[in-house]
């Protein structure tokens, strides 16, 4: 990680270009979705608050329960997933807000957004990770180029047979391509549910665990709305039903058309906001994992 003064300068230097390169960051409220129909509470019901007739939801972290969480009722295999999130404001050091998809199997597939809390006034760090057939440790970290605590922003997964895109407000921040041809398992056979949680990660989340949660600043609240599944190849209430839905389509694995990748925007994010990439970590990987030479 880079020093705090450096990260702040990098963000400030890049903000002037955002209007031209990325457009507006904040998003308007999407069409109304009753989250009570789409999601179920998985952790600390007392700290999961449905609001606005179910159109909004809050996850609350305080020091008695240690966190809270929810999951989608449906499983998905391929497709497009959106969620609007407003992150914990103020001094959120030590907190982790996780938004991810997982297959819940022994050799599981998983796609992670992890928002790492910070001391007031410092940039939020977004860590992404990919597990395929149980193999993970593919972390990348970027600094968000806006304050994600003052308004809702859309965090998306675009998942086709060709590639998986991670996007923030429509801007690609990461791509994980189908590299079966070089021996890398791809995420195209295990249905996954959508999960989110907020929890105490102060053993590692902020400056490598040097900054702990200040519980006097709590409760820590992450807010959600406008959960959408667009062009999903399957959506079923069980993993088996979802897999059967895919494999029953005359041998064609369904799924959305391959997503167009805006490589210019992805390169812009990498150049200006990436602070860690497992592919360039020579201490962990003296020989880069095989997919690293294939990724854009």
Tab-separated table of N, CA and C in Angstrom, residues 29-40 48-58 70 73 83-84 152 223-227:
chain	number	residue	atom	x	y	z
A	29	UNK	N	-31.829	6.814	-8.069
A	29	UNK	CA	-32.492	5.618	-7.589
A	29	UNK	C	-33.119	4.862	-8.752
A	30	UNK	N	-32.879	3.560	-8.804
A	30	UNK	CA	-33.436	2.749	-9.868
A	30	UNK	C	-34.892	2.431	-9.617
A	31	UNK	N	-35.466	1.609	-10.499
A	31	UNK	CA	-36.857	1.227	-10.338
A	31	UNK	C	-37.024	0.482	-9.027
A	32	UNK	N	-38.171	0.674	-8.381
A	32	UNK	CA	-38.404	0.146	-7.052
A	32	UNK	C	-38.347	-1.382	-7.054
A	33	UNK	N	-37.596	-1.938	-6.120
A	33	UNK	CA	-37.507	-3.375	-5.908
A	33	UNK	C	-37.719	-3.625	-4.435
A	34	UNK	N	-38.644	-4.517	-4.100
A	34	UNK	CA	-38.857	-4.878	-2.698
A	34	UNK	C	-37.793	-5.893	-2.309
A	35	UNK	N	-36.783	-5.430	-1.575
A	35	UNK	CA	-35.663	-6.294	-1.228
A	35	UNK	C	-36.082	-7.444	-0.326
A	36	UNK	N	-37.200	-7.302	0.357
A	36	UNK	CA	-37.683	-8.395	1.208
A	36	UNK	C	-38.083	-9.609	0.380
A	37	UNK	N	-38.424	-9.383	-0.881
A	37	UNK	CA	-38.792	-10.475	-1.766
A	37	UNK	C	-37.572	-11.126	-2.416
A	38	UNK	N	-36.469	-10.385	-2.501
A	38	UNK	CA	-35.283	-10.867	-3.210
A	38	UNK	C	-34.201	-11.406	-2.282
A	39	UNK	N	-34.165	-10.920	-1.038
A	39	UNK	CA	-33.053	-11.211	-0.137
A	39	UNK	C	-33.562	-11.828	1.162
A	40	UNK	N	-32.677	-12.545	1.834
A	40	UNK	CA	-33.012	-13.069	3.158
A	40	UNK	C	-31.873	-12.781	4.128
A	48	UNK	N	-30.181	-5.889	10.676
A	48	UNK	CA	-30.560	-5.769	9.270
A	48	UNK	C	-31.879	-5.019	9.220
A	49	UNK	N	-31.866	-3.825	8.654
A	49	UNK	CA	-33.026	-2.937	8.687
A	49	UNK	C	-33.565	-2.715	7.277
A	50	UNK	N	-34.768	-3.189	7.026
A	50	UNK	CA	-35.453	-2.883	5.774
A	50	UNK	C	-36.184	-1.549	5.943
A	51	UNK	N	-36.066	-0.686	4.932
A	51	UNK	CA	-36.650	0.652	5.003
A	51	UNK	C	-37.419	0.959	3.727
A	52	UNK	N	-38.193	2.047	3.767
A	52	UNK	CA	-38.933	2.529	2.586
A	52	UNK	C	-39.766	1.420	1.958
A	53	UNK	N	-40.515	0.709	2.792
A	53	UNK	CA	-41.363	-0.346	2.270
A	53	UNK	C	-40.604	-1.486	1.634
A	54	UNK	N	-39.372	-1.706	2.054
A	54	UNK	CA	-38.550	-2.778	1.507
A	54	UNK	C	-37.673	-2.366	0.349
A	55	UNK	N	-37.751	-1.100	-0.085
A	55	UNK	CA	-36.933	-0.651	-1.216
A	55	UNK	C	-35.482	-0.398	-0.825
A	56	UNK	N	-35.211	-0.273	0.465
A	56	UNK	CA	-33.857	-0.006	0.943
A	56	UNK	C	-33.557	-0.920	2.131
A	57	UNK	N	-32.272	-1.079	2.397
A	57	UNK	CA	-31.834	-1.973	3.463
A	57	UNK	C	-30.562	-1.398	4.073
A	58	UNK	N	-30.389	-1.583	5.372
A	58	UNK	CA	-29.169	-1.185	6.052
A	58	UNK	C	-28.581	-2.381	6.795
A	70	UNK	N	-26.794	-10.547	4.634
A	70	UNK	CA	-27.943	-11.059	3.899
A	70	UNK	C	-27.454	-11.837	2.679
A	73	UNK	N	-32.209	-14.850	-2.323
A	73	UNK	CA	-32.972	-16.090	-2.249
A	73	UNK	C	-32.677	-16.982	-3.439
A	83	UNK	N	-26.020	-3.810	-7.777
A	83	UNK	CA	-26.477	-3.368	-6.466
A	83	UNK	C	-25.971	-1.958	-6.232
A	84	UNK	N	-26.856	-1.092	-5.724
A	84	UNK	CA	-26.437	0.245	-5.321
A	84	UNK	C	-26.136	0.226	-3.827
A	152	UNK	N	-25.269	6.880	-3.184
A	152	UNK	CA	-25.256	5.509	-3.679
A	152	UNK	C	-24.480	5.434	-4.994
A	223	UNK	N	-25.572	1.024	3.459
A	223	UNK	CA	-26.941	1.096	2.941
A	223	UNK	C	-27.012	0.526	1.527
A	224	UNK	N	-28.157	-0.093	1.208
A	224	UNK	CA	-28.333	-0.792	-0.066
A	224	UNK	C	-29.692	-0.454	-0.678
A	225	UNK	N	-29.748	-0.533	-2.015
A	225	UNK	CA	-31.011	-0.392	-2.729
A	225	UNK	C	-30.798	-0.868	-4.172
A	226	UNK	N	-31.910	-0.970	-4.910
A	226	UNK	CA	-31.892	-1.214	-6.360
A	226	UNK	C	-31.086	-2.449	-6.747
A	227	UNK	N	-31.350	-3.572	-6.073
A	227	UNK	CA	-30.771	-4.847	-6.489
A	227	UNK	C	-31.433	-5.282	-7.795
